C-alpha positions as YAML, in Angstrom:
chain: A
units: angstrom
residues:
- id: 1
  name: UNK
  ca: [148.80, 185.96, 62.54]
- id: 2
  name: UNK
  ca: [150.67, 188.44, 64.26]
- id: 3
  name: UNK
  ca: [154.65, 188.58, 65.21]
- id: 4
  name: UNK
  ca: [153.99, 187.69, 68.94]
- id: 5
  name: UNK
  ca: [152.38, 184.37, 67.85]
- id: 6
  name: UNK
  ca: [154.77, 183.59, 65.81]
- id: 7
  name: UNK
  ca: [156.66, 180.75, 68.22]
- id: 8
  name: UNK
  ca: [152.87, 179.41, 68.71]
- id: 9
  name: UNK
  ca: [152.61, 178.56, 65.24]
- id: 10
  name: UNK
  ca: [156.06, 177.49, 65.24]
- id: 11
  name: UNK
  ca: [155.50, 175.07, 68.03]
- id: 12
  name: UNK
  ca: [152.29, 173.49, 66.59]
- id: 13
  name: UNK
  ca: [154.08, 173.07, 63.13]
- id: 14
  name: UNK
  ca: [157.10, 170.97, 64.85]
- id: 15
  name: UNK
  ca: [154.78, 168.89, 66.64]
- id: 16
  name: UNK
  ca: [152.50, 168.28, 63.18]
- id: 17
  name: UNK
  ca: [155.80, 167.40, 61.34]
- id: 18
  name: UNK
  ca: [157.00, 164.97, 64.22]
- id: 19
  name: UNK
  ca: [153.63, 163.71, 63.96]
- id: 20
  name: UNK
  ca: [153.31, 162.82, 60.28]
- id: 21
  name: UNK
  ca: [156.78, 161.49, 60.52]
- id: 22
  name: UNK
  ca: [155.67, 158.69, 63.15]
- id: 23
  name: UNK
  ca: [152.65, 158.16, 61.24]
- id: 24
  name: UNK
  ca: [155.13, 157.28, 58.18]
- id: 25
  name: UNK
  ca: [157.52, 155.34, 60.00]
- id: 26
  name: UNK
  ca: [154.37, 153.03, 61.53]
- id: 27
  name: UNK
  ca: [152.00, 153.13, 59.42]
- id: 28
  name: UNK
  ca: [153.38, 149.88, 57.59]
- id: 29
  name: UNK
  ca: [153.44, 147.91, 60.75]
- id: 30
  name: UNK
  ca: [150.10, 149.14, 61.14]
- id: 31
  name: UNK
  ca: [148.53, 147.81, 58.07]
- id: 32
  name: UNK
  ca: [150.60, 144.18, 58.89]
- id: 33
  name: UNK
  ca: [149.12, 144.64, 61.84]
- id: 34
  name: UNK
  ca: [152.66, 143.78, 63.68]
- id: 35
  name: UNK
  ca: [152.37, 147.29, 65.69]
- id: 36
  name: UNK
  ca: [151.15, 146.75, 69.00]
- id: 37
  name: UNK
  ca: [150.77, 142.94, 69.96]
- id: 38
  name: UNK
  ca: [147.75, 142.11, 70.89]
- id: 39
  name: UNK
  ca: [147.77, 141.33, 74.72]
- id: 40
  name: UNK
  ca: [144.45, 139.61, 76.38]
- id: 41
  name: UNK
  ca: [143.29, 139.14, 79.39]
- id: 42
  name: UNK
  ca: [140.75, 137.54, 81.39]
- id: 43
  name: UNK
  ca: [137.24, 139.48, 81.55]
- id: 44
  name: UNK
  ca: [137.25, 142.43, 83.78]
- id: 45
  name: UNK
  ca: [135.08, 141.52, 87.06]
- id: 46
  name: UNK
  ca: [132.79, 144.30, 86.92]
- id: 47
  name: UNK
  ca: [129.37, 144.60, 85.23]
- id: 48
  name: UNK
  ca: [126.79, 146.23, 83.96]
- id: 49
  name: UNK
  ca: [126.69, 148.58, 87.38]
- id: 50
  name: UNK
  ca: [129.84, 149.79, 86.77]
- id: 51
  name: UNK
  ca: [129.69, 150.50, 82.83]
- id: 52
  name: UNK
  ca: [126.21, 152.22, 83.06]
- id: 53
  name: UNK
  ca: [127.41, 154.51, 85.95]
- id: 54
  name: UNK
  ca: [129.62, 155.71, 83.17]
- id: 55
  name: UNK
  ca: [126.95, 156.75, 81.12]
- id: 56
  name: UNK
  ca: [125.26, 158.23, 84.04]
- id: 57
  name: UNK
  ca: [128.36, 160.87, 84.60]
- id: 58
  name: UNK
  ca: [128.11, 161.31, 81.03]
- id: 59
  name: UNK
  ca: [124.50, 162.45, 80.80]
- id: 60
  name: UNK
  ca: [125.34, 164.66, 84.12]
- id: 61
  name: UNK
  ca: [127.89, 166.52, 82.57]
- id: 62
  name: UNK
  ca: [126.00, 167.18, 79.44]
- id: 63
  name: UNK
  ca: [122.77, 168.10, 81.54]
- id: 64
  name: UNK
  ca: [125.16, 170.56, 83.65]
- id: 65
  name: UNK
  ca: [126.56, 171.87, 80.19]
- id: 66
  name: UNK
  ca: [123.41, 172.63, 78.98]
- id: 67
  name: UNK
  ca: [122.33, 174.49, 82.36]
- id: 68
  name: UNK
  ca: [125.84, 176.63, 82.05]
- id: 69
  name: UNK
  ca: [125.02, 177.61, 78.76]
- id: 70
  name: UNK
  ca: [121.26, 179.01, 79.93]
- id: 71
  name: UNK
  ca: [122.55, 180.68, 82.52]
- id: 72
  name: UNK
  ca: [125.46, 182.43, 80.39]
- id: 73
  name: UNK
  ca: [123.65, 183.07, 77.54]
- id: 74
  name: UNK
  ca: [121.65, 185.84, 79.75]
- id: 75
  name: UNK
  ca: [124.01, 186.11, 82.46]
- id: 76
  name: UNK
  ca: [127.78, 186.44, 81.67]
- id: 77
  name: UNK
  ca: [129.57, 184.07, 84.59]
- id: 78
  name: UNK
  ca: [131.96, 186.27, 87.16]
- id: 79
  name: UNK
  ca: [135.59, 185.69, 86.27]
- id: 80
  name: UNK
  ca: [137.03, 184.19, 89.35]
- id: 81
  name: UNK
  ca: [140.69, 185.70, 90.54]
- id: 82
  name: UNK
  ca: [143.44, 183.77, 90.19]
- id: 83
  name: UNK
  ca: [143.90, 183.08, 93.47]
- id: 84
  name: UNK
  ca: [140.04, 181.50, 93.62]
- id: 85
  name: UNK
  ca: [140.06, 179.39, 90.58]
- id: 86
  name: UNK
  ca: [143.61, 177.72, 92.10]
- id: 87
  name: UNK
  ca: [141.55, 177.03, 95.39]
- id: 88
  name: UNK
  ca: [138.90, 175.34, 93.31]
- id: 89
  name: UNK
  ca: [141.30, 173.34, 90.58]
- id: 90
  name: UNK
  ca: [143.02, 172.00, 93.64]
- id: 91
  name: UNK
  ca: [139.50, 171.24, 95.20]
- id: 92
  name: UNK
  ca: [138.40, 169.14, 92.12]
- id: 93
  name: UNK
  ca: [141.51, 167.20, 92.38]
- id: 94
  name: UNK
  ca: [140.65, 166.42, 95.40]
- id: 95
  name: UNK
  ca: [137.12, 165.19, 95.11]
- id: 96
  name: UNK
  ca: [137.84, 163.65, 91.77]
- id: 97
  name: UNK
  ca: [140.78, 161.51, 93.10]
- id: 98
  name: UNK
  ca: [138.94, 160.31, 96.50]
- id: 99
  name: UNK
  ca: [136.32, 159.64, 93.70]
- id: 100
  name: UNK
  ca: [138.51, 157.39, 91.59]
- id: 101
  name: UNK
  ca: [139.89, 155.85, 94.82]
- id: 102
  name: UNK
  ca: [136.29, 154.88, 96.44]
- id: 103
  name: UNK
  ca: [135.13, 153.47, 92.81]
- id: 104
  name: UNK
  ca: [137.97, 151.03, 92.37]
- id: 105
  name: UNK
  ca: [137.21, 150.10, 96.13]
- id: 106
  name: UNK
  ca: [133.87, 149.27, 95.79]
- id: 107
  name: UNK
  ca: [135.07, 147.23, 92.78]
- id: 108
  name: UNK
  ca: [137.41, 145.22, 95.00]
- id: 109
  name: UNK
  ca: [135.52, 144.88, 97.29]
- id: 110
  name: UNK
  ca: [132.59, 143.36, 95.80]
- id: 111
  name: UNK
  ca: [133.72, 141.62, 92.95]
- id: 112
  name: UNK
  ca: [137.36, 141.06, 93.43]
- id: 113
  name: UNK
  ca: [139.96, 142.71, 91.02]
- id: 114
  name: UNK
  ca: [143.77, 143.31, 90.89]
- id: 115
  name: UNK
  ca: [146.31, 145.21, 88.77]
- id: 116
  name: UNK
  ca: [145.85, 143.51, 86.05]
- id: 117
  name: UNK
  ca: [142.00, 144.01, 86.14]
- id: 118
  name: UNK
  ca: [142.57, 148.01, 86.58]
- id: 119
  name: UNK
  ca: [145.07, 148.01, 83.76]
- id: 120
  name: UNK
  ca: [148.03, 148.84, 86.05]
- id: 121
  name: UNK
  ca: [151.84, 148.18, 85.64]
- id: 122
  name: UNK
  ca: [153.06, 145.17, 87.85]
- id: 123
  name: UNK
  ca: [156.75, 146.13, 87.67]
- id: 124
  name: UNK
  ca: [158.85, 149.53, 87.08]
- id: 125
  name: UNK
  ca: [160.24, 148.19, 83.46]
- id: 126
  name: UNK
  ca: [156.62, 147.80, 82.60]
- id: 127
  name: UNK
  ca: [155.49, 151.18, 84.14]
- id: 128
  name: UNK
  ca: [158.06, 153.14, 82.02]
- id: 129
  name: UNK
  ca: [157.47, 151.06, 79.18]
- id: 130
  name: UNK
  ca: [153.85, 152.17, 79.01]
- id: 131
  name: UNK
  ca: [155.15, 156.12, 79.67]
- id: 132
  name: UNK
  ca: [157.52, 155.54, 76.18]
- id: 133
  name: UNK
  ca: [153.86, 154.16, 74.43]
- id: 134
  name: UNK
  ca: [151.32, 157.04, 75.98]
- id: 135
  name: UNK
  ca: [153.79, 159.43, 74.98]
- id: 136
  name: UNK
  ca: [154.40, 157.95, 71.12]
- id: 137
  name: UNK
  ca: [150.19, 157.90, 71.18]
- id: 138
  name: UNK
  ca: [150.08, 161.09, 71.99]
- id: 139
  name: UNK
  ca: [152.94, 162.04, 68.94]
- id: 140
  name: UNK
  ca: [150.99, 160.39, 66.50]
- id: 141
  name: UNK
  ca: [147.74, 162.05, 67.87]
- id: 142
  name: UNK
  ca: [148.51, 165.25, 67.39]
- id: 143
  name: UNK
  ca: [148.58, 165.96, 63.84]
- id: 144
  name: UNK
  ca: [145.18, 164.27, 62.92]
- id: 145
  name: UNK
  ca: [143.34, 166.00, 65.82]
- id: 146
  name: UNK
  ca: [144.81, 169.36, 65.01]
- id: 147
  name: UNK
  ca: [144.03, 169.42, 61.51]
- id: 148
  name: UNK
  ca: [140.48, 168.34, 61.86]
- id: 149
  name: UNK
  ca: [139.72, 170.42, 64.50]
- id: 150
  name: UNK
  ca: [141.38, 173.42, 62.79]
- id: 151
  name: UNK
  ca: [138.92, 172.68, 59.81]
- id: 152
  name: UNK
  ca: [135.81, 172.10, 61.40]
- id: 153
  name: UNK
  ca: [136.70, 175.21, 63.44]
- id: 154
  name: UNK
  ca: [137.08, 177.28, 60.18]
- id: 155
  name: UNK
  ca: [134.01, 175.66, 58.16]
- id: 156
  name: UNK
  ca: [131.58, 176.00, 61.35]
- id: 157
  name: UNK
  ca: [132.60, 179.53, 62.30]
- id: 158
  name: UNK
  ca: [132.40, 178.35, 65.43]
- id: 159
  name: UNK
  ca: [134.57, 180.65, 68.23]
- id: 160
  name: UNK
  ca: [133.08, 178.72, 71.19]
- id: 161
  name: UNK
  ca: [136.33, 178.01, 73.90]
- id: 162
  name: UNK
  ca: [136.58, 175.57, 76.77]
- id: 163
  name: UNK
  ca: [135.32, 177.71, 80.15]
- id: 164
  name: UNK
  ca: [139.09, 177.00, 81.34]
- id: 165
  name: UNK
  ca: [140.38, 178.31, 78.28]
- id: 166
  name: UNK
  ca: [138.16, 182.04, 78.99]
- id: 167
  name: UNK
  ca: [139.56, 182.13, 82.43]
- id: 168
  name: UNK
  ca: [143.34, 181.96, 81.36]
- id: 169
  name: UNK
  ca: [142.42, 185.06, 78.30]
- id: 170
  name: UNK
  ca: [140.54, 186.44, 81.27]
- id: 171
  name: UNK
  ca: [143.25, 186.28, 83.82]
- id: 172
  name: UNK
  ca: [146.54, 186.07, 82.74]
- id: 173
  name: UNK
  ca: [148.60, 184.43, 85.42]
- id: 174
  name: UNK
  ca: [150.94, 181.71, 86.50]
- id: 175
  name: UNK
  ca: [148.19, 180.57, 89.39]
- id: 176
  name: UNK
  ca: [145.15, 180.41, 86.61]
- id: 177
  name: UNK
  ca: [147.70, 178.32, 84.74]
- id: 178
  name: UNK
  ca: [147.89, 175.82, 87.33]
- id: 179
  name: UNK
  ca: [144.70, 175.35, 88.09]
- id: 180
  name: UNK
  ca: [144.23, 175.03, 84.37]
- id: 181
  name: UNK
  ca: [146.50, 172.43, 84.38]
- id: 182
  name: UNK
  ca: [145.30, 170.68, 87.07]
- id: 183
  name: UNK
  ca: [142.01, 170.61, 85.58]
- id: 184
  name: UNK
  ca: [142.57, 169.74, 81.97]
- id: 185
  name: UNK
  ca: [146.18, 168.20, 82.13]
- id: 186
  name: UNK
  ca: [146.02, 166.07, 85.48]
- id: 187
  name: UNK
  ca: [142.19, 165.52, 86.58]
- id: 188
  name: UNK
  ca: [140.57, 165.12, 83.17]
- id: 189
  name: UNK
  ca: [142.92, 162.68, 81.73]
- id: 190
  name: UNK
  ca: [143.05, 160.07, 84.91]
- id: 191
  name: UNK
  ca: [139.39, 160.80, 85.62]
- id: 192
  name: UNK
  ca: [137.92, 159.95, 82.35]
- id: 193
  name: UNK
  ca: [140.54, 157.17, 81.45]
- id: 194
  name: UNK
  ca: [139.07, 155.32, 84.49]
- id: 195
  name: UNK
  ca: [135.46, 155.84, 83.29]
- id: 196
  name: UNK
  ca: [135.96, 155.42, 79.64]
- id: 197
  name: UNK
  ca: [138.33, 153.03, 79.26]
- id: 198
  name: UNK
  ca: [138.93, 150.86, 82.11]
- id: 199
  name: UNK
  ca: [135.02, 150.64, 83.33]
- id: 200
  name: UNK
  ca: [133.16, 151.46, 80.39]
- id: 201
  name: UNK
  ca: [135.41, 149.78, 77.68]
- id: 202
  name: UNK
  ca: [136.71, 147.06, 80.04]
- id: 203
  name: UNK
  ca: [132.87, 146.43, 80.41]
- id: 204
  name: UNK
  ca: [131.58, 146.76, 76.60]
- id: 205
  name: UNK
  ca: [134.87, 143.82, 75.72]
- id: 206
  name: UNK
  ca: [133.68, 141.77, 78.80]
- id: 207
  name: UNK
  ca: [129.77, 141.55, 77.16]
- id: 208
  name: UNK
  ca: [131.27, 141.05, 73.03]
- id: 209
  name: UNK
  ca: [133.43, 138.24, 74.23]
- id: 210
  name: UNK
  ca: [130.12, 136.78, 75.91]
- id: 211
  name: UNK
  ca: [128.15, 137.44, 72.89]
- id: 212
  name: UNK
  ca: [130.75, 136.07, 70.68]
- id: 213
  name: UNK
  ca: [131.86, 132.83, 72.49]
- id: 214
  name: UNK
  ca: [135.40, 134.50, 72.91]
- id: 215
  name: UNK
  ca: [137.15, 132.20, 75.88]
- id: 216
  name: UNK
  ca: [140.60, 132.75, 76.83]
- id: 217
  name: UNK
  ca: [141.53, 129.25, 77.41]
- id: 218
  name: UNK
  ca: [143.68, 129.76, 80.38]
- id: 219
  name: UNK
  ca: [143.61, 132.60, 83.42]
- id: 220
  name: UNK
  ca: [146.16, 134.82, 83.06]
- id: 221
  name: UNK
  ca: [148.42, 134.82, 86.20]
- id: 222
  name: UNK
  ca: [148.75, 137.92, 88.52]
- id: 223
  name: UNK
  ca: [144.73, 138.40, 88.55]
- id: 224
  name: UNK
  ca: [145.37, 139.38, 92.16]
- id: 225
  name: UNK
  ca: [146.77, 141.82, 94.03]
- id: 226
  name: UNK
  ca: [148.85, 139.27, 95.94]
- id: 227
  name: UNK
  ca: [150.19, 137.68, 92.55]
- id: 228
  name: UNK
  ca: [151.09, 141.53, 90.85]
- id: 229
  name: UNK
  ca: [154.70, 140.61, 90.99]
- id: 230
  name: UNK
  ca: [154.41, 137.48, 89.44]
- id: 231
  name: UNK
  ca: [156.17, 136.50, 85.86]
- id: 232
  name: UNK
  ca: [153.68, 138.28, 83.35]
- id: 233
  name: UNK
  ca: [154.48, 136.03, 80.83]
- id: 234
  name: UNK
  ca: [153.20, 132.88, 82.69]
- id: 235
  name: UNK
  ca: [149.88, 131.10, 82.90]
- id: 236
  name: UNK
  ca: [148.31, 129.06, 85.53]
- id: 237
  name: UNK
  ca: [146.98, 125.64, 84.97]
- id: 238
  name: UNK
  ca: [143.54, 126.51, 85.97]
- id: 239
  name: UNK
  ca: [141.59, 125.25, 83.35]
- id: 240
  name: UNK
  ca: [138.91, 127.62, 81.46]
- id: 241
  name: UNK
  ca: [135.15, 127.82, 81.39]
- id: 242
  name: UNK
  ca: [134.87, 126.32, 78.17]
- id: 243
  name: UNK
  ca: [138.23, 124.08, 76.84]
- id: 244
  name: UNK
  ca: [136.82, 124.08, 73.48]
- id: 245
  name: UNK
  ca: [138.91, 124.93, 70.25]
- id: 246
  name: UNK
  ca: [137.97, 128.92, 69.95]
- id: 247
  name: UNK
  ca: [138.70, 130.79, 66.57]
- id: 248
  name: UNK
  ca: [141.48, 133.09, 66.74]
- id: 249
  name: UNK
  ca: [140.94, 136.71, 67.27]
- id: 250
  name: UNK
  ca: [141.54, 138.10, 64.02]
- id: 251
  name: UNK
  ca: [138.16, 135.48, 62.82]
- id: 252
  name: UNK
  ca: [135.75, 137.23, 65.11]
- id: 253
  name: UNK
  ca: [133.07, 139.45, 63.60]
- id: 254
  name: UNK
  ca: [131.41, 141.62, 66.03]
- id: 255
  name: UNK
  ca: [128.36, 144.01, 65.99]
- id: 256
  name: UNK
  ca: [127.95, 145.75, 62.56]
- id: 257
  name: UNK
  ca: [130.61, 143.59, 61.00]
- id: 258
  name: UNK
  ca: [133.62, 145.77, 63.07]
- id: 259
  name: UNK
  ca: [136.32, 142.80, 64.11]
- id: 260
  name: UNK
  ca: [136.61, 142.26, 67.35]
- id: 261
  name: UNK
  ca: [136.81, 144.85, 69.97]
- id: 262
  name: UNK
  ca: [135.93, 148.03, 67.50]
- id: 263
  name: UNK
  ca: [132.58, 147.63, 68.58]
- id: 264
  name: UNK
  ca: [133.36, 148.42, 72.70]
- id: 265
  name: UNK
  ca: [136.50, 151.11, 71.24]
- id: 266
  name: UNK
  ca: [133.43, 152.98, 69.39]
- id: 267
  name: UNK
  ca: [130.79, 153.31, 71.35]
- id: 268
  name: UNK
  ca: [133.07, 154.01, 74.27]
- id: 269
  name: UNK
  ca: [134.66, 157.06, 71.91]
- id: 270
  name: UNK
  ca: [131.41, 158.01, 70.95]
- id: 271
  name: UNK
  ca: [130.30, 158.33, 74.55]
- id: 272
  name: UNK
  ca: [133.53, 159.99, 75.62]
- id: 273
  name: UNK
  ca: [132.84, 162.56, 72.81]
- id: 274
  name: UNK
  ca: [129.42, 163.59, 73.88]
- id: 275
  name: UNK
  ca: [131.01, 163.98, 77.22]
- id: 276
  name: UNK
  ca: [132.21, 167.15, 75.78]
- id: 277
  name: UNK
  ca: [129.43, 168.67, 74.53]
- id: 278
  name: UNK
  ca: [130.64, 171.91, 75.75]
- id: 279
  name: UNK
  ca: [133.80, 172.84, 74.08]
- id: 280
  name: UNK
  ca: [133.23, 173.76, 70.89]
- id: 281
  name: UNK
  ca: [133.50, 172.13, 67.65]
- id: 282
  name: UNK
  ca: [135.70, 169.30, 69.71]
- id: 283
  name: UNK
  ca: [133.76, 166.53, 69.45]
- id: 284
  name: UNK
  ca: [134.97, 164.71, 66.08]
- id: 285
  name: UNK
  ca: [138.64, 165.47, 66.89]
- id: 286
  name: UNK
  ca: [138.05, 163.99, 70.52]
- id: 287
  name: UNK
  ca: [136.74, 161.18, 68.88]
- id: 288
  name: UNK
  ca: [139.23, 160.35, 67.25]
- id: 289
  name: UNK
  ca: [141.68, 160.82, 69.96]
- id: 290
  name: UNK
  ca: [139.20, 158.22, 71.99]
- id: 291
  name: UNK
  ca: [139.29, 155.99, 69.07]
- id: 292
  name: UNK
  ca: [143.10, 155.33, 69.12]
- id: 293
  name: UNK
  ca: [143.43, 155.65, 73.03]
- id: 294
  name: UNK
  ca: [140.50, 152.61, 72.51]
- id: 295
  name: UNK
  ca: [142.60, 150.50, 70.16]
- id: 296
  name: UNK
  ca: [145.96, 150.83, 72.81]
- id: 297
  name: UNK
  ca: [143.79, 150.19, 75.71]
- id: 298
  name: UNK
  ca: [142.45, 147.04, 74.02]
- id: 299
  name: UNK
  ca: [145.71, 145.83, 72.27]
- id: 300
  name: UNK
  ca: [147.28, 146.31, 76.11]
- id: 301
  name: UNK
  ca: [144.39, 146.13, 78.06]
- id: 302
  name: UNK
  ca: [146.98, 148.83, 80.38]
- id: 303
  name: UNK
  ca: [145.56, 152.27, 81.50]
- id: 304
  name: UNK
  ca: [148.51, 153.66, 81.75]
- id: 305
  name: UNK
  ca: [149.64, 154.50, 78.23]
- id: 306
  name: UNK
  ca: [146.44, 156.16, 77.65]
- id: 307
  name: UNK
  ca: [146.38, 158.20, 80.83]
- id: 308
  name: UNK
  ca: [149.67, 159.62, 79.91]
- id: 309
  name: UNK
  ca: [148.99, 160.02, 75.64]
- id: 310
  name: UNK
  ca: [146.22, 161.99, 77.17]
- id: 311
  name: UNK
  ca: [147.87, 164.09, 79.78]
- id: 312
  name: UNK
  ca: [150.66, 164.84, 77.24]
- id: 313
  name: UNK
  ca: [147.33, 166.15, 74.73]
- id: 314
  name: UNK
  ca: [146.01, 167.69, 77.07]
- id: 315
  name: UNK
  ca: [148.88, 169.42, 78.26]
- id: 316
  name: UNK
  ca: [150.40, 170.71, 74.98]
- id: 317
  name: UNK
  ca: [146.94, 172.10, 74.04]
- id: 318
  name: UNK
  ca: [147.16, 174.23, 76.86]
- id: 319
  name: UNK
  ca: [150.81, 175.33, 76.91]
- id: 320
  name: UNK
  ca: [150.18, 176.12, 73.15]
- id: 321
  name: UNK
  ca: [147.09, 178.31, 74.04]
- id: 322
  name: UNK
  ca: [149.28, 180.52, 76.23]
- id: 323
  name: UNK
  ca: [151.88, 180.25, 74.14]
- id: 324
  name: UNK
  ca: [149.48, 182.04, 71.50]
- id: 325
  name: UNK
  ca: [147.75, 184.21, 73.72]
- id: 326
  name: UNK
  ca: [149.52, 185.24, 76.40]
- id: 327
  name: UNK
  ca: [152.99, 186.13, 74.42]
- id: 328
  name: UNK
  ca: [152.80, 190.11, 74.02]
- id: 329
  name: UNK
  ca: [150.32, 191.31, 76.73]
...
C-alpha cells in the first residue's frame, strides 16, 4: 500500500466497521426473526413469459462475455476517449430505460398490474421509508461482500477488472467517471432489479405459492393503478380463490427443505450471479449481495429498497476505485 492510497483504505475500513456494527445491533432481531415484517401480497400477474425472458438476457450477456473475451484475448479493445465512452454511457441509459419502460407496458397491458404489482411506493412517507431501508441494506452489505471478495481475490490470483473499471485506469477523467457511473451506479442497479427481482423473483414466489397451496385469503387493496393511493393497511372484501384455513408462513417447506420463499431468493441470486460472468472473481460476493436484496424484496415485496441498497454498492465501489487509483497521478 502506498501513501497516496492511504484515504482508500481508510474509507473502506470506516465503511467495514459501520458495517459490522449494524450487523451487531440487528443481528438479534434477525435470529427472532422480528427484523423486517413480513409483508405479502397477492401473486404478481405475470408468468412464465416474463420470468424466462430473464433468463434469456442472462444467457445473452454471458454469450456476449464470452465473445469479448475471444476477441481480447488476441486483440486488445481500443480505449475509447472520454468524451466517447460519455456519449455511449448516456446512450445505454437511454435504451435500457425505454427498455424497462416498454417491459412493464407490455405487462400492463396484457395482464393487468399496478404499483403494488411492480413493487412501487404508493405514497412519499413510504417512498423515503424504503430509501432509509436500501440504504441500511446496503450498510450491512458491505462488509461481508468486501471481505469475501478480497479473499477469493487473493486465494485465486485472479487480477481480472470490470471493462468499466480498465477504462477509468485507462482514462483518468471526470467525463469517464460519469459514464462509469451511469453505467454501474444508475443503469445496472434499476435494470437488473427489474429483471431479477421484480420479474424473475416476483415470478419464481408466484409458481412456490402454487406448488405449495399458499393462498392469501384476501386481495390486498391498491392492486391497481387507480387504487395506489388507497389506505395500505386495508383489505377488500373480495373473497379468495380458496377460503380454506392455510398454514402460516413460517410452516411452509419449500423445494430442498428451504422455508418459504428461499427457494425463488436463490435461484434468482444464483442467476443474477452468472449474469456476471465477466468481472472477475465477483460472482460469490454478488451472490450474496443478491441473496439479501432477495430476502428484502420478499419480506417487502417493494423494489425500491433494493434498487437503492444497490445503487449505493454500486456506487461506493466505484468512488472507492478512484479513490485508490486515481489519488497521485
Amino acid at each position: 500500500m502506498t501513501s497516496d492510497q492511504i484515504p482508500a483504505f481508510v474509507a473502506i475500513g470506516v465503511l467495514a466497521a459501520a458495517s459490522l456494527v449494524l450487523w451487531a445491533v440487528v443481528t438479534p432481531r434477525l435470529l427472532r426473526d422480528a427484523l423486517l415484517p413480513y409483508e405479502p401480497r397477492w401473486r404478481v400477474p405475470w408468468g412464465a413469459a416474463a420470468g424466462l425472458s430473464v433468463l434469456f438476457f442472462v444467457a445473452l450477456s454471458i454469450a456476449a462475455a464470452a465473445a469479448v473475451t475471444s476477441v481480447t484475448a488476441d486483440t486488445p479493445v481500443e480505449t475509447a476517449t472520454p468524451q466517447q465512452f460519455l456519449e455511449r454511457s448516456g446512450q445505454a441509459v437511454l435504451i435500457h430505460f425505454v427498455f424497462i419502460g416498454i417491459m412493464a407496458a407490455m405487462i400492463h397491458a396484457t395482464v393487468g398490474g399496478g404499483l403494488r404489482d411492480f413493487g412501487l411506493p404508493t405514497s412519499g412517507t413510504r417512498l423515503a421509508g424504503d430509501i432509509r431501508l436500501g440504504l441500511g441494506v446496503f450498510l450491512a452489505a458491505y462488509a461481508p461482500c468486501t471481505v469475501l471478495n478480497l479473499g477469493l481475490s487473493t486465494l485465486t490470483g485472479n487480477e481480472e477488472i470490470h471493462p468499466t473499471l480498465e477504462q477509468l485506469l485507462a482514462t483518468p477523467d471526470w467525463r469517464t467517471l460519469l459514464g462509469a457511473w451511469l453505467m454501474a451506479g444508475l443503469v445496472a442497479p434499476f435494470f437488473e432489479e427489474f429483471l431479477h427481482r421484480l420479474l424473475l423473483q416476483g415470478w419464481l414466489e408466484k409458481l412456490e405459492d402454487h406448488a405449495l397451496g399458499w393462498r392469501i385469503t384476501r386481495r390486498p387493496r391498491c392492486v391497481g393503478v387507480e387504487n395506489a393511493d388507497a389506505d395500505e393497511d386495508e383489505e377488500s372484501n373480495e373473497p379468495s380463490d380458496d377460503d380454506a384455513p392455510m398454514p402460516t408462513r413460517g410452516e411452509l417447506v419449500s423445494f430442498g427443505g428451504l422455508g418459504h420463499g428461499w427457494a425463488p431468493i436463490f435461484i434468482s441470486s444464483l442467476v443474477f450471479a452468472f449474469a456476471h460472468t465477466n468481472q472477475g472473481p465477483v460472482q460469490l460476493p454478488l451472490f450474496l449481495l443478491a441473496i439479501m436484496l432477495g430476502w428484502v424484496y420478499h419480506r417487502t415485496h417493494r423494489i425500491v429498497p433494493c434498487v437503492v441498497a444497490h445503487m449505493a454498492f454500486n456506487t461506493a465501489s466505484l468512488l472507492l476505485f478512484v479513490l485508490s487509483e486515481w489519488v497521485g497521478r
